[in-house]
Structure formats: C-alpha cells, structure tokens
CSV table of C-alpha atoms in Angstrom, one decimal:
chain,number,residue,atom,x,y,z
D,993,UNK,CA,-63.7,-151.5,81.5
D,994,UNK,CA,-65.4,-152.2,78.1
D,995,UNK,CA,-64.7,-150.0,75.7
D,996,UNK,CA,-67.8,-147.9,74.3
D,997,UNK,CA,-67.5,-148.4,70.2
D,998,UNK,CA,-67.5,-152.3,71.2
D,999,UNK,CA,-70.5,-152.8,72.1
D,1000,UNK,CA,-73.9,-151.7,70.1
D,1001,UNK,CA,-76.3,-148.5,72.0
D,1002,UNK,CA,-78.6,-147.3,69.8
D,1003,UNK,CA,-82.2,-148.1,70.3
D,1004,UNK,CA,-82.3,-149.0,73.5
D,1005,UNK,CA,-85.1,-148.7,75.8
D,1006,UNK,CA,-85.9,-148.2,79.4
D,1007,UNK,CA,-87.2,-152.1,80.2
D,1008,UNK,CA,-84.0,-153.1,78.1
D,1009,UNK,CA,-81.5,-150.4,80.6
D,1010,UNK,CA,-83.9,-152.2,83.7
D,1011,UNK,CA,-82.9,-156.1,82.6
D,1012,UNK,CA,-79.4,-155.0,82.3
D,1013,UNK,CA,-79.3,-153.9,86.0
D,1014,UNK,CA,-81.6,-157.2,86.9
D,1015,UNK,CA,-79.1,-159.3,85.0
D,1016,UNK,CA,-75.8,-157.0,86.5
D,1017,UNK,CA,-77.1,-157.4,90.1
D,1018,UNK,CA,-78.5,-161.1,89.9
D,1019,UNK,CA,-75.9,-163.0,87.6
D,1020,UNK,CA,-73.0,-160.8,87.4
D,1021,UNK,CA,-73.1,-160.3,83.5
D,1022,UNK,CA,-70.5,-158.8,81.8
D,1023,UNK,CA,-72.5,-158.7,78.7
D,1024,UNK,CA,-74.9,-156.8,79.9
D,1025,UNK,CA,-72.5,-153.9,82.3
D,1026,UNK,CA,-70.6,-154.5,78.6
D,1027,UNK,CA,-73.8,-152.8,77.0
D,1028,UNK,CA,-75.0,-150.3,79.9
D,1029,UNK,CA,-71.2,-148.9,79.4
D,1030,UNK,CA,-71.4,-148.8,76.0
D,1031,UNK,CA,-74.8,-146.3,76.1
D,1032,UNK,CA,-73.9,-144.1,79.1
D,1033,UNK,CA,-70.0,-143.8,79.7
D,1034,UNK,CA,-70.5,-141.1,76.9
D,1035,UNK,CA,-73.1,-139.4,77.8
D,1036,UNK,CA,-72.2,-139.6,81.6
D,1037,UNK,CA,-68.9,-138.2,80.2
D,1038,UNK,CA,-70.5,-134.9,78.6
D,1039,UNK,CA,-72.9,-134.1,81.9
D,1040,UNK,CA,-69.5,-134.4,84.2
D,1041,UNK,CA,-68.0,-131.8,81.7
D,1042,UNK,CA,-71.1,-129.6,81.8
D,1043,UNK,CA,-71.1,-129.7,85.2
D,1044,UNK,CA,-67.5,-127.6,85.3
D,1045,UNK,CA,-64.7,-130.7,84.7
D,1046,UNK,CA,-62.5,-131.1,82.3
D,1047,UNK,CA,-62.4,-134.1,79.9
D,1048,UNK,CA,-59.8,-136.2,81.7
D,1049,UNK,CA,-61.8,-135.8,85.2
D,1050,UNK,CA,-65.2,-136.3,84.0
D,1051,UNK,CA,-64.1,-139.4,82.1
D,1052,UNK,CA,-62.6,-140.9,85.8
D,1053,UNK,CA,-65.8,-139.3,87.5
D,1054,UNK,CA,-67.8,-141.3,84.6
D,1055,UNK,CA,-66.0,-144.5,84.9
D,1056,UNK,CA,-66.1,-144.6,88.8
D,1057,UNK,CA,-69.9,-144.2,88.6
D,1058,UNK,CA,-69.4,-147.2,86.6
D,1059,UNK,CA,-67.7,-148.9,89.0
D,1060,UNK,CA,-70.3,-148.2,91.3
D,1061,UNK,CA,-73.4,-149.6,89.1
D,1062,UNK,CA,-71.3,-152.7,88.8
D,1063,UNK,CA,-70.5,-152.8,92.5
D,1064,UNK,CA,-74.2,-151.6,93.5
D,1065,UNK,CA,-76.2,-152.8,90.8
D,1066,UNK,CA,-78.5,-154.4,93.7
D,1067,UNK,CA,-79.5,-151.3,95.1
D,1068,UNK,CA,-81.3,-150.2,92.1
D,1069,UNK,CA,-85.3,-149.3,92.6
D,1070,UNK,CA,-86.5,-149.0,89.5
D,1071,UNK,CA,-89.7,-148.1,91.7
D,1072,UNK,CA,-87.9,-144.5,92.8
D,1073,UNK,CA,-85.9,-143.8,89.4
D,1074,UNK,CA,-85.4,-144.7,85.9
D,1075,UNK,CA,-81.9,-146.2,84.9
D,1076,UNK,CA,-80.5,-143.1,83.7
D,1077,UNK,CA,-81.6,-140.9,86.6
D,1078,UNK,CA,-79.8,-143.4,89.0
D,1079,UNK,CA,-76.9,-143.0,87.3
D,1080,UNK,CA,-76.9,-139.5,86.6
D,1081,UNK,CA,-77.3,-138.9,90.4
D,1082,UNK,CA,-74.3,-141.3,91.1
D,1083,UNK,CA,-71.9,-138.6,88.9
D,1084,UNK,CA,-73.4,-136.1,90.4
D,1085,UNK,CA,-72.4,-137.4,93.7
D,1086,UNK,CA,-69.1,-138.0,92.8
D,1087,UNK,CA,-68.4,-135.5,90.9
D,1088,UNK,CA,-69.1,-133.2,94.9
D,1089,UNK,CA,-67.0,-135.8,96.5
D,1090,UNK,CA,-64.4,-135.4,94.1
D,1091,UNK,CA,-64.9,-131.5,94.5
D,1092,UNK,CA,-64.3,-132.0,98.4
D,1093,UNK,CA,-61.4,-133.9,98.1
D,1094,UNK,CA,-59.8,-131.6,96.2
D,1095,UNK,CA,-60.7,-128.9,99.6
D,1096,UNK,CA,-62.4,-126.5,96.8
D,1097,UNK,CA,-65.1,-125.3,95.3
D,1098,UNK,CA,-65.6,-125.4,91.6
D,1099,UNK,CA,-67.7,-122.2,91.5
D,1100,UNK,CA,-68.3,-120.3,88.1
D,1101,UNK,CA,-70.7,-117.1,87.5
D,1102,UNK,CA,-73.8,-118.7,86.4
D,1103,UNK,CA,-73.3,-120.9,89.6
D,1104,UNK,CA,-75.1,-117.8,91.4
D,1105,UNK,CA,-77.4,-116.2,88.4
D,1106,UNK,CA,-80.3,-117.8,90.7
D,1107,UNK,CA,-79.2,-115.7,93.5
D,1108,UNK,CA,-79.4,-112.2,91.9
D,1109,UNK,CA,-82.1,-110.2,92.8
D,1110,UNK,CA,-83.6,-107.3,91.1
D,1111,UNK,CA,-82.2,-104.0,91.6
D,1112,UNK,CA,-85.1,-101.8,93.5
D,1113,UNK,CA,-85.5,-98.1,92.5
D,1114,UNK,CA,-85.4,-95.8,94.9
D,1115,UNK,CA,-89.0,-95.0,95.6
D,1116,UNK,CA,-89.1,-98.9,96.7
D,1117,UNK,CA,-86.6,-98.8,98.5
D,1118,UNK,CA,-88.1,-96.0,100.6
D,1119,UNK,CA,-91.1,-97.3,100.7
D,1120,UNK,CA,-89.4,-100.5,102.3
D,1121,UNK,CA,-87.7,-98.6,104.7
D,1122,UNK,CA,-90.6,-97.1,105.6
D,1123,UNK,CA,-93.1,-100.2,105.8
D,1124,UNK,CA,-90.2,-101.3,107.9
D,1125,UNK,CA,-89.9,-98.3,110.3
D,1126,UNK,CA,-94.0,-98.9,111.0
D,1127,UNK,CA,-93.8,-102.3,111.6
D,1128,UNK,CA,-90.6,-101.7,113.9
D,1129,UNK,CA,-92.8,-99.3,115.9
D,1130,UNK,CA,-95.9,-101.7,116.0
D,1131,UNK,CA,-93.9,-104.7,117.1
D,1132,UNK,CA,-92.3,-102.4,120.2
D,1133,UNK,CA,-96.2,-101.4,120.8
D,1134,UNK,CA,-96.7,-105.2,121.7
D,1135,UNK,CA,-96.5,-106.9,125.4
D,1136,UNK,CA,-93.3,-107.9,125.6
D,1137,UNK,CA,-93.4,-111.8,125.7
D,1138,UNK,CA,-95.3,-111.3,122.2
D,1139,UNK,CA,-93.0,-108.5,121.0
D,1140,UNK,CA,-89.8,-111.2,121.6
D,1141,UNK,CA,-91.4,-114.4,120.2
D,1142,UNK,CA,-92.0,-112.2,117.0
D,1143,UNK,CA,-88.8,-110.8,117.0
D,1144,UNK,CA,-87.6,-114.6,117.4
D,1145,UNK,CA,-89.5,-115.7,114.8
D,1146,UNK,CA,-89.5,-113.7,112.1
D,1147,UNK,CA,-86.1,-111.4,112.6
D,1148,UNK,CA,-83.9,-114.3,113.3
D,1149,UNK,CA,-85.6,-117.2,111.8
D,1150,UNK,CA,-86.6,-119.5,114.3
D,1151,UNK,CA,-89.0,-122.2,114.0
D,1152,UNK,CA,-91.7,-122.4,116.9
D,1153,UNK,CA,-89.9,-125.1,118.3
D,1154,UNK,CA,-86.5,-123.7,118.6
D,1155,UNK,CA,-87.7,-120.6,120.1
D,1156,UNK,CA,-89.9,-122.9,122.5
D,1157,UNK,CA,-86.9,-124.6,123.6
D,1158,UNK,CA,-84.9,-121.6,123.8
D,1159,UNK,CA,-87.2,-119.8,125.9
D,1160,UNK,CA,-88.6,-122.9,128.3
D,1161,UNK,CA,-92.1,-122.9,127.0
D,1162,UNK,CA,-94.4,-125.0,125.9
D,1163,UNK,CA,-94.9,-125.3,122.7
D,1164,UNK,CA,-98.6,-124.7,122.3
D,1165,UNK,CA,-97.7,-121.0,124.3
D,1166,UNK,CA,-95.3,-120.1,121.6
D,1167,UNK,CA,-97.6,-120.3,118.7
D,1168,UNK,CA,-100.7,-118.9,120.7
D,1169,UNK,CA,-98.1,-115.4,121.9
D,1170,UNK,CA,-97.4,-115.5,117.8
D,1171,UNK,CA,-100.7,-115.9,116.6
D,1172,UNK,CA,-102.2,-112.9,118.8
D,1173,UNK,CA,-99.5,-110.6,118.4
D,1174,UNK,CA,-99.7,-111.5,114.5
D,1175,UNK,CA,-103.8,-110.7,115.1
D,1176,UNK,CA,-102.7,-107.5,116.9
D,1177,UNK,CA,-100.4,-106.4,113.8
D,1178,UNK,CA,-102.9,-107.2,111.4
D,1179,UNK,CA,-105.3,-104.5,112.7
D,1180,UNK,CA,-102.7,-101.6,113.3
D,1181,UNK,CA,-100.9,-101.7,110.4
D,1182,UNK,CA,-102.0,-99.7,107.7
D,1183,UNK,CA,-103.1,-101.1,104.5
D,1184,UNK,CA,-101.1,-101.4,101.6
C-alpha cells in the first residue's frame, strides 16, 4: 500500500476522486489508487475509530476497504453515489463483518439514545390504560372474524398478507373484515 504523506491530497475534487476510479477500474493505475489512498486512508481511518475501533483496527478496517476499491473499482456507479459515500459504505461494511467475526457486539450507550422514550406522568399513563381498557371492550363488542383479524393486525403486527395466509382467506376479505371493524370502532369510541 502507498503510503499517505507520499502522495499530494489537497484540493481535490469530486470529477478528479471519479477519473481516479475510471482510470483504477479501466487501466489498473497505481498512480491514481496511489492518490485516492493518499486522500481517504486518513479520513477513512478516523470514521472507523468514531464508529467504536481502536486505532490499530480501524487502520486494517481502512486499508481492507482499500483493498476492496482496488479489487472492485469496476463496480463503482458514480450514478448511485459520490466517491466518498462508496467508500465510506465499504468501512462501514467491514467494519459489521469484522464485528461478526469477532461473535460480538460493539455496543456503547449512545448506541441506544434513539431508543429512549419519554418518561410518561402518571395521569398519562392512566389515561393510556384507560383508552386501552375501552378499546379492549370495543374490539370484544365486534363479530368475531373482525374482532380476530384486528387483534391480528394491530396486537401482533401482521401485515394483511400474513394474516391472510394464516387464516386461508383471501386477501381482499382480510382488508374488507379490517376496514369495517376499523369503521365500527371509529363510531363507538369516544372522542378524544
């Protein structure tokens, strides 16, 4: 691999990062993987150690995506993604496959900051147990074979066509039971 300080980065531009990967995939130039090395393997570097590794693994994660532009240079679209996205993705993917090898999960707490929800105070919290409670009652007050395609669809999830499948009905019978006991909801429930 060619070492970064050798070759020159600075000012480059996005129609000079696409005719290095024309002139990588077409004519196998060194010069030019020389170059594309010289402007990411740094900066590919850093986003491998933002994304949780330490220096020694994101510079092999960095130089394996490398590899990879060197090896799969002709795959490039520069129609679905600009240079750098290409190659950020390729980390990326390695840096999972490396995770994966390694049988663990590189979790950290701000990992799961997306998943926190807010905490509710206790009037809402009644007042969802309560909203819940009357729509429990309304859905038993349904004909049955609306009752369990609504209980199918909404309690666990189920997308028309599973429950379809999982009940032997057409599919079209599915979404009109849904539809009318939705209807039917609509008009007993109380507003809120």
């Amino acid at each position: 691999m060619p070492q970064p300080s050798a070759v020159r980065s600075a000012g480059v531009t996005e129609a000079d990062l696409r005719a290095m990967m024309v002139a990588i995939a077409q004519e196998r130039d060194r010069a030019a993987f020389a170059r594309l090395f010289a402007h990411f393997a740094p900066k590919l570097k850093a986003y491998g150690m933002r994304a949780g590794a330490d220096p020694h693994t994101a510079e092999e994660i960095a130089q394996e995506a490398m590899v990879a532009v060197w090896r799969k240079a002709a795959s490039f679209n520069p129609a679905k993604a600009s240079v750098s996205t290409w190659l950020f993705t390729i980390v990326r993917n390695k840096r999972i496959d490396m995770l994966r090898r390694e049988g663990r999960p590189d979790l950290r707490e701000e990992d799961f900051l997306h998943l926190e929800q807010p905490v509710e105070t206790q009037d809402e919290t009644y007042e969802a147990n309560e909203t819940g409670a009357v729509l429990a009652d309304r859905i038993a007050g349904l004909p049955d074979d609306q009752a369990l395609v609504i209980k199918k669809a909404f309690y666990e999830d189920k997308s028309h066509r599973a429950i379809a499948e999982e009940l032997g009905l057409p599919l079209g019978t599915v979404k009109s039971r849904i539809r009318l006991a939705l209807t039917r909801l609509k008009t007993t429930l109380p507003d809120s």
